[in-house]
Coordinates of C-alpha atoms and ligand atoms in Angstrom, one line a residue:
X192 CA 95.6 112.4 96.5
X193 CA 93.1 112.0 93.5
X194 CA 92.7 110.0 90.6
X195 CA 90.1 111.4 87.7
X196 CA 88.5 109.5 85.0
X197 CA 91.2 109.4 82.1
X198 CA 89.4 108.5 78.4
X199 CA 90.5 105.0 78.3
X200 CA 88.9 101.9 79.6
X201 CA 90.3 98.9 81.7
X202 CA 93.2 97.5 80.4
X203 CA 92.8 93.8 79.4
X204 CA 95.2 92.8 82.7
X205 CA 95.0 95.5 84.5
X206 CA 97.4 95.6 87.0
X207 CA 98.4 91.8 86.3
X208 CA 100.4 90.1 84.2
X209 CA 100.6 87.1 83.2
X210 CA 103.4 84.8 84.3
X211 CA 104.4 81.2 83.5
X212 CA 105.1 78.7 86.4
X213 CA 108.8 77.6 85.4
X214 CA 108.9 75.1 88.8
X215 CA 106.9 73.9 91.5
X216 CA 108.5 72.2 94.5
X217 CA 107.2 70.3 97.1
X218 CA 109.0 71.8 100.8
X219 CA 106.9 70.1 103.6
X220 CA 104.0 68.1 103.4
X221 CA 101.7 71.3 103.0
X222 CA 103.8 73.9 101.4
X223 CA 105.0 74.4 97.7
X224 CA 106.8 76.9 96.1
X225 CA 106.0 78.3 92.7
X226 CA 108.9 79.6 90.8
X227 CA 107.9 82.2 88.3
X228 CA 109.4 83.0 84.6
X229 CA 109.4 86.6 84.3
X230 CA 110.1 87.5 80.4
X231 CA 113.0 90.3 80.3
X232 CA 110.8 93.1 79.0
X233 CA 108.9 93.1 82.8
X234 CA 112.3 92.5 84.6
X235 CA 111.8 96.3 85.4
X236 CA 108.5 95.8 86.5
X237 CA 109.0 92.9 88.6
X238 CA 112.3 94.2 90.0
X239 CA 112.2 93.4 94.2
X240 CA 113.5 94.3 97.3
X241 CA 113.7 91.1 99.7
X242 CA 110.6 91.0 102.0
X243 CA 108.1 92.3 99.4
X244 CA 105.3 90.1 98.2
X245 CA 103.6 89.2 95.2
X246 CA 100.1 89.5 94.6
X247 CA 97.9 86.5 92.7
X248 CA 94.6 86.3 90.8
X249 CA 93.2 83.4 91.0
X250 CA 89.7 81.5 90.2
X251 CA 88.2 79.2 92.8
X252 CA 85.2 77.4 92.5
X253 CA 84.0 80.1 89.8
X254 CA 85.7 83.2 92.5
X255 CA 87.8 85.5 91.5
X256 CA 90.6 85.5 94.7
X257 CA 93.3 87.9 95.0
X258 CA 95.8 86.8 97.3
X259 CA 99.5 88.3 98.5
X260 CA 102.7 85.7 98.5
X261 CA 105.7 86.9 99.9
X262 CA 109.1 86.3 97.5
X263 CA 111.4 83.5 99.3
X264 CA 113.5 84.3 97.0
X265 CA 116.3 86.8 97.1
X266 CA 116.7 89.2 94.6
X267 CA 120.2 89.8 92.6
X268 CA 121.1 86.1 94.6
X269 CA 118.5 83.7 93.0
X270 CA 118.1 83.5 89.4
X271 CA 114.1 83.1 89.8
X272 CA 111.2 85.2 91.4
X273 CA 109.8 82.2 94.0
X274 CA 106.9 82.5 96.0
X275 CA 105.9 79.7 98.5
X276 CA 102.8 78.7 99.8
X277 CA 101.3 76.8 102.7
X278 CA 98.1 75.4 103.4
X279 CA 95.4 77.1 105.5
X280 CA 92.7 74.6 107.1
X281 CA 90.0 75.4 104.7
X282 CA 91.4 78.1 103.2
X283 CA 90.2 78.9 98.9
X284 CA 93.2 80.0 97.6
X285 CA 96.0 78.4 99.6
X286 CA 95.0 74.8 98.7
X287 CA 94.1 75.6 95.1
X288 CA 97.2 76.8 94.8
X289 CA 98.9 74.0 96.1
X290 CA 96.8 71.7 94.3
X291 CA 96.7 72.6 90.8
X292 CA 99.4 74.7 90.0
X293 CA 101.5 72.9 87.6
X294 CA 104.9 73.7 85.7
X295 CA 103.5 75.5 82.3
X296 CA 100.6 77.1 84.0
X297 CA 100.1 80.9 83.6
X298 CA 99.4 82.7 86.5
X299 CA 98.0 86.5 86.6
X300 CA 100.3 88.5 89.1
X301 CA 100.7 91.8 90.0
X302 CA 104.1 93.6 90.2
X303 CA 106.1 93.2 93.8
X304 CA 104.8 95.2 96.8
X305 CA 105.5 96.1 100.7
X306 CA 107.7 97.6 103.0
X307 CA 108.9 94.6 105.7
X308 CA 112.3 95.6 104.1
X309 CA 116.3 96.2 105.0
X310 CA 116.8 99.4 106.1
X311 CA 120.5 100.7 106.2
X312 CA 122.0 100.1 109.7
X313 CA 125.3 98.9 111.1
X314 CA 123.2 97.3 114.0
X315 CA 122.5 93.8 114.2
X316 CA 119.9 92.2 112.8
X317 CA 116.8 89.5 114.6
X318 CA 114.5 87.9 113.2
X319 CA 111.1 86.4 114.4
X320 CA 109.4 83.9 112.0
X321 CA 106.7 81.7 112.4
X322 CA 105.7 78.8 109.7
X323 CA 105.0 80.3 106.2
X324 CA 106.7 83.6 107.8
X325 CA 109.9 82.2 107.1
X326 CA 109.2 83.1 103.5
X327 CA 110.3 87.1 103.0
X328 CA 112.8 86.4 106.5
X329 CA 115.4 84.1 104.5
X330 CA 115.3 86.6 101.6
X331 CA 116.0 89.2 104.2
X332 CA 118.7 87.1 105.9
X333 CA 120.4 86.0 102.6
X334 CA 120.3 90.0 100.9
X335 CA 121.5 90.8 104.7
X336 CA 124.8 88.0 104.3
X337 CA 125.4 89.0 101.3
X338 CA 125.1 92.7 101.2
X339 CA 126.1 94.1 104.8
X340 CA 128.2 93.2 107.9
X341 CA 125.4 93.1 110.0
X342 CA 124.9 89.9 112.7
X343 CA 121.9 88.2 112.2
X344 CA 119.8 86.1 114.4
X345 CA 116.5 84.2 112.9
X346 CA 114.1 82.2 115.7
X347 CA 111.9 80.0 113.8
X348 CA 108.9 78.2 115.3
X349 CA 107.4 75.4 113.5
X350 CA 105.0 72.9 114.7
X351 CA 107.1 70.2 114.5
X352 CA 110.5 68.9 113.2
X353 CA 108.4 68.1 109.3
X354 CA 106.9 71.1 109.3
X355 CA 110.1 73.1 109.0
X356 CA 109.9 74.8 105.6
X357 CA 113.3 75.5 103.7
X358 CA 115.6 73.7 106.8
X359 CA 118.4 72.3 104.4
X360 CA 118.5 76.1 103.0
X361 CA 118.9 77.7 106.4
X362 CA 121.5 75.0 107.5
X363 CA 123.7 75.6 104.7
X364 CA 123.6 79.5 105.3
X365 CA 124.5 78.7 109.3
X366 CA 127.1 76.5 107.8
X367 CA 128.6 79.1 105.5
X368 CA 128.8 82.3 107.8
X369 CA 128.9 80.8 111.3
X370 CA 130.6 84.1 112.6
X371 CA 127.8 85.8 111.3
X372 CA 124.2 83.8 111.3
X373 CA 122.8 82.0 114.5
X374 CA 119.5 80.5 113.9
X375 CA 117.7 78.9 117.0
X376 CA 114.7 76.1 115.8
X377 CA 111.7 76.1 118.0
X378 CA 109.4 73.2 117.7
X379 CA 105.6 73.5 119.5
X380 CA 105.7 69.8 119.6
X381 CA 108.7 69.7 121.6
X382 CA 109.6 73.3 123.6
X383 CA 105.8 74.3 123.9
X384 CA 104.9 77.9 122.1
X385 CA 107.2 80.9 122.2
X386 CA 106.0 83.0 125.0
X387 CA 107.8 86.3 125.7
X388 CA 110.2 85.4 128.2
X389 CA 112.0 83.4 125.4
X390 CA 112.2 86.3 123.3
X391 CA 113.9 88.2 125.5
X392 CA 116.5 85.6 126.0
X393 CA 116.8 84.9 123.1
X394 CA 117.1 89.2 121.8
X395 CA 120.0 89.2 124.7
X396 CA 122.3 92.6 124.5
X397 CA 121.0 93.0 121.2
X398 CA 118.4 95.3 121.8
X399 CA 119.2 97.9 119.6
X400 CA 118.8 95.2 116.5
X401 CA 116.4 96.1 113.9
X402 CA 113.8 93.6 114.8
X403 CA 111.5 91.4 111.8
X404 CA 108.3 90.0 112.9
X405 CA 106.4 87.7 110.4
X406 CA 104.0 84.6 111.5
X407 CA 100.7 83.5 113.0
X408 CA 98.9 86.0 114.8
X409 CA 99.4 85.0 118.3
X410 CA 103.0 84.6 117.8
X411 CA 103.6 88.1 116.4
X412 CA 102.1 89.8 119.0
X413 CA 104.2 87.2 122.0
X414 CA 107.4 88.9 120.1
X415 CA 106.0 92.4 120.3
X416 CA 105.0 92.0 123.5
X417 CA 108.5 90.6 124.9
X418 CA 110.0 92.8 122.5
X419 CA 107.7 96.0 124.1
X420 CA 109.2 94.7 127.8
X421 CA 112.7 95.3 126.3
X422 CA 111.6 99.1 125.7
X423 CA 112.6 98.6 121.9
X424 CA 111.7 101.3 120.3
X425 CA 108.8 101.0 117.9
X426 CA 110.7 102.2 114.9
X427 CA 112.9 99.3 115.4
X428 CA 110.2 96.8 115.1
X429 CA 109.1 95.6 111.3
X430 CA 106.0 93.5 111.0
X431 CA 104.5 91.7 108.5
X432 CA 101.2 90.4 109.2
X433 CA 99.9 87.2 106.6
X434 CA 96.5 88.6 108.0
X435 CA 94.0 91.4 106.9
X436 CA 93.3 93.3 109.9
X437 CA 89.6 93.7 111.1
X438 CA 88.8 96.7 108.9
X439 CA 85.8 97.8 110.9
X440 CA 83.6 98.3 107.9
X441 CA 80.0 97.3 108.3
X442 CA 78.8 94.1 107.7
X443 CA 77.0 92.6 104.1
X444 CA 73.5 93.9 104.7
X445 CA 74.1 97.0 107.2
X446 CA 72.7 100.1 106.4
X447 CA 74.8 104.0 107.1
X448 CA 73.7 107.2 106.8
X449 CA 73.9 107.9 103.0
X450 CA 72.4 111.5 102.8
X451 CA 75.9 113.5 101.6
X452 CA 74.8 112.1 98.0
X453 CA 77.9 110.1 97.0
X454 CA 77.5 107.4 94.6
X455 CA 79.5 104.6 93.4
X456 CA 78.6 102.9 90.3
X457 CA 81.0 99.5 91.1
X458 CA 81.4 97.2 87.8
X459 CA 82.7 93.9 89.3
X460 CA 82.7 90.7 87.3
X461 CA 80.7 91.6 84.3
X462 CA 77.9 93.0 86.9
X463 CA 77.5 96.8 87.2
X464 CA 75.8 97.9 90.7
X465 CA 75.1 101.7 91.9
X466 CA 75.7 102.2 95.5
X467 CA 74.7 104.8 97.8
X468 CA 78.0 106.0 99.7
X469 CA 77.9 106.5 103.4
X470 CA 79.5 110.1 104.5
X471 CA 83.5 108.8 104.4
X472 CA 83.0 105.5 103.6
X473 CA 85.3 103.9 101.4
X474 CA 84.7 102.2 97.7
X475 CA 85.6 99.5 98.8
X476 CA 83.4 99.2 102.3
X477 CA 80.6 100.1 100.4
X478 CA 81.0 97.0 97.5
X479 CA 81.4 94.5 100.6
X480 CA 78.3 96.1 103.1
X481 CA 75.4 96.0 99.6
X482 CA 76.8 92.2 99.3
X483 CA 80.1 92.3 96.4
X484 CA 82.9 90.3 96.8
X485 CA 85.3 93.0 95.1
X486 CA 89.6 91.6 95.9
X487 CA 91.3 92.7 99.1
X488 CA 93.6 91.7 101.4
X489 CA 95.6 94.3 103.2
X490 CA 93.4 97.3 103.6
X491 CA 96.0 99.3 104.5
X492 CA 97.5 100.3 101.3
X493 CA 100.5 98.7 100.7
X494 CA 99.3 95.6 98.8
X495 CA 97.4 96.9 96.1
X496 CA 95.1 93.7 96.0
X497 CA 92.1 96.0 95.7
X498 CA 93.1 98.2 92.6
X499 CA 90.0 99.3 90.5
X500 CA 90.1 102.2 87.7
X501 CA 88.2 104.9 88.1
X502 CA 86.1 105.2 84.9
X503 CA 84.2 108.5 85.3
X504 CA 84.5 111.1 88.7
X505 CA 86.9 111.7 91.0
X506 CA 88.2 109.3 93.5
X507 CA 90.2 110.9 96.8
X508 CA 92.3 108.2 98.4
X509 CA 92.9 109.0 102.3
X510 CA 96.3 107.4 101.9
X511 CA 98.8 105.0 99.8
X512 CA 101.3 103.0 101.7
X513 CA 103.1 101.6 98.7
X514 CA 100.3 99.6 97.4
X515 CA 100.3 101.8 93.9
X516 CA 103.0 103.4 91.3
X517 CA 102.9 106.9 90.2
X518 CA 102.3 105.5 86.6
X519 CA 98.8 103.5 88.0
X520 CA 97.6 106.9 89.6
X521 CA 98.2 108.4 86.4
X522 CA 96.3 105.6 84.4
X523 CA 93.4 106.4 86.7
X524 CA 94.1 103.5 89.1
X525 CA 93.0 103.9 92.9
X526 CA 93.2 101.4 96.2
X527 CA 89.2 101.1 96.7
X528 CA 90.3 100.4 100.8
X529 CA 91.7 104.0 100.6
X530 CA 89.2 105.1 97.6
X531 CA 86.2 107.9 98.8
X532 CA 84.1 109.2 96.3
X533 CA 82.9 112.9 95.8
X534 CA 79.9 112.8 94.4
X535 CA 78.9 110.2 91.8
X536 CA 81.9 107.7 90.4
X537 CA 82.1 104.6 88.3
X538 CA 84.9 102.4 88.9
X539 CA 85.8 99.3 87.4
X540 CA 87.5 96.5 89.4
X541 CA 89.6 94.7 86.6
X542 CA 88.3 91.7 84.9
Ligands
LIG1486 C1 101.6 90.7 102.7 C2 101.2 89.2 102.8 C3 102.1 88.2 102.4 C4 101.8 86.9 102.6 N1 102.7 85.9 102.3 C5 102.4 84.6 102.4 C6 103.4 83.6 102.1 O1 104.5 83.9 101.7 N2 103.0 82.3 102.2 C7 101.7 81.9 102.6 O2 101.5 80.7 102.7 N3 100.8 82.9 102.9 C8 101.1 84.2 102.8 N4 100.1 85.2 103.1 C9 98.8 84.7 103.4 C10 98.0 84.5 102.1 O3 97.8 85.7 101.4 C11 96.5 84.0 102.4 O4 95.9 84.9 103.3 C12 96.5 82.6 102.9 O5 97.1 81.7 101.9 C13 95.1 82.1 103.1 O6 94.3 82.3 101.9 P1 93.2 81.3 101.5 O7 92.5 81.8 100.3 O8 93.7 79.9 101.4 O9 92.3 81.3 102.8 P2 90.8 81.9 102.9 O10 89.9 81.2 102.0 O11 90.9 83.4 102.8 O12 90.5 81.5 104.4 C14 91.3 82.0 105.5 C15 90.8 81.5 106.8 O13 89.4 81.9 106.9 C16 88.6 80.7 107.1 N5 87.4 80.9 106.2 C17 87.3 81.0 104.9 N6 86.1 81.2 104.5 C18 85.3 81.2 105.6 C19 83.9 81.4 105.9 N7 83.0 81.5 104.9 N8 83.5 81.4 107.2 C20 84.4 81.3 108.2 N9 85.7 81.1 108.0 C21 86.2 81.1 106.7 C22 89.4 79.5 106.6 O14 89.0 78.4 107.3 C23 90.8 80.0 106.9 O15 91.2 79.6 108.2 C24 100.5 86.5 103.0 C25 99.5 87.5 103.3 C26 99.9 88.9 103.2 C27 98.9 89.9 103.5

């Protein structure tokens, strides 16, 4: 899979477009949702499955932060595209979104991504969600109610009772198909952490369900591991991690062996900086080890967060999971995670 030069520069947005915030709405004491207008000549554009995520460029203290938001919303159900947001201790572009957003605002976002979607079955369905994982679960569960048969169990663990994000929402759907949705509220504060034992109570007979995973860390791989005691198959199991994974590149300031003669020329934030590429090292690997801070987030290639345009040379990407169109690849876009050079490129991460 390559992507050559084409003769036109970086679009002004690149792969973003601007959107204007319609709605923001408070849900717990740290998590807002953002509901987004999007203009009917990009409906096709921003069409969605339930599960997949939105991507955001933001500026944060004078950084450019790219950062996925998985839709709460349901597609063909809710008249809005709604992303919702929690706070991470610390974290840049979790509490800047949370505290300056406002109704009005425009917001650069790239087109809806990932594959922690429904897949036809006639098996039932169980979910695993974890604070902000609830977010693509309920639009799974509510495009699940609405468009199949299926049963559906959701486990949700929150920290506490406050902490529960969209709990009048979930009650009424309980409410409304109680032949159909069971949804069992675990509180840390009060039952202690999920630990496997209670997954596998709580899966039952169910075990060939199609299993969702999506939460903190720890409590992804408790599922997984009560779910691997189960002997689910793998193919069963869907995962979402809010996480990048350690991507095993070398650290700002390492040095690899660079004698195969493979160059990037990396324009970044108005800066343009040639980099000698080790032997099968990636674009993006090589920005981050010489000191850049190019976008990222899943380094797998399905979010597309790291998206530059290849400007001159050729570009081989190892693989694409999702995270870019046909129509990008033809405009000369590639995912810099996936992007290795043969001999000397220039690439341009948008601006
Ligand atoms: C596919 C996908 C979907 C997602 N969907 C959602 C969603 O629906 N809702 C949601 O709330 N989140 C979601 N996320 C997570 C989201 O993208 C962000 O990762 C999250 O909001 C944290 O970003 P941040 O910029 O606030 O944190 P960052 O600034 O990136 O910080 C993250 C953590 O690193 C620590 N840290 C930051 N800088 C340093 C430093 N210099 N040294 C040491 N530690 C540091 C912070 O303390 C924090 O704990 C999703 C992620 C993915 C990949």
């Amino acid at each position: 899979m390559t992507a050559d030069a084409g003769a036109s520069g970086v679009d002004a947005n690149g792969p973003y477009y601007r959107l204007r915030v319609a709605q923001v709405i408070d849900e717990t004491a740290d998590a807002r949702s953002i509901v987004l207008e999007v203009p009917a000549e990009l409906a096709g554009r921003f069409a969605y499955r339930a599960g997949q995520f939105l991507s955001f460029r933001v500026v944060v203290d004078g950084h450019r932060l790219v950062r996925c938001y998985s839709l709460a919303s349901a597609p063909g159900l809710d008249p809005a595209h709604k992303v919702t947001i929690k706070r991470v201790v610390d974290g840049r572009a979790s509490n800047w979104m949370n505290d300056h957003v406002r109704a009005g605002d425009e917001l650069e976002v790239m087109p809806p991504n990932g594959v922690f979607c429904l897949r036809t079955r006639e098996t039932p369905i169980v979910l695993f969600a974890g604070g902000s994982g609830i977010t693509p679960v309920i639009s799974i569960v509510k495009t699940a109610l609405e468009t199949t048969t299926r049963p559906i169990k959701l486990l949700y663990a929150n920290r506490d009772e406050a902490s529960i994000i969209f709990r009048s929402e979930l009650d009424a759907l309980e409410a409304s198909h109680p032949d159909r949705l069971e949804i069992v509220h675990r509180l840390d504060a009060v039952h202690g952490f999920v630990d496997a034992p209670l997954v596998v109570e709580q899966v039952g007979a169910r075990t060939d369900a199609d299993f969702y995973i999506c939460g903190p860390g720890p409590f992804m791989d408790v599922v997984e591991s009560g779910l691997q005691s189960l002997d689910v198959d793998s193919e069963q199991i869907f995962i979402e991690r809010f996480e990048s994974p350690d991507s095993g590149a070398p650290a700002a300031g390492s040095s690899v062996d660079t004698s195969a003669g493979n160059v990037a020329v990396v324009l970044l934030d108005g800066n343009e900086t040639e980099i000698a590429l080790g032997d099968g090292e990636t674009i993006l690997a090589a920005a981050r080890r010489v000191g850049l801070e190019p976008p990222f987030a899943c380094e797998e290639a399905y979010c597309g967060c790291c998206m530059a345009k290849v400007l001159e040379g050729q570009v081989e990407m190892r693989m694409n999971d999702g995270g870019i169109d046909q129509r990008q690849i033809d405009e000369g876009w590639v995912l810099t995670c996936q992007g290795v050079a043969k001999g000397r490129v220039r690439i341009q991460y948008p601006d």
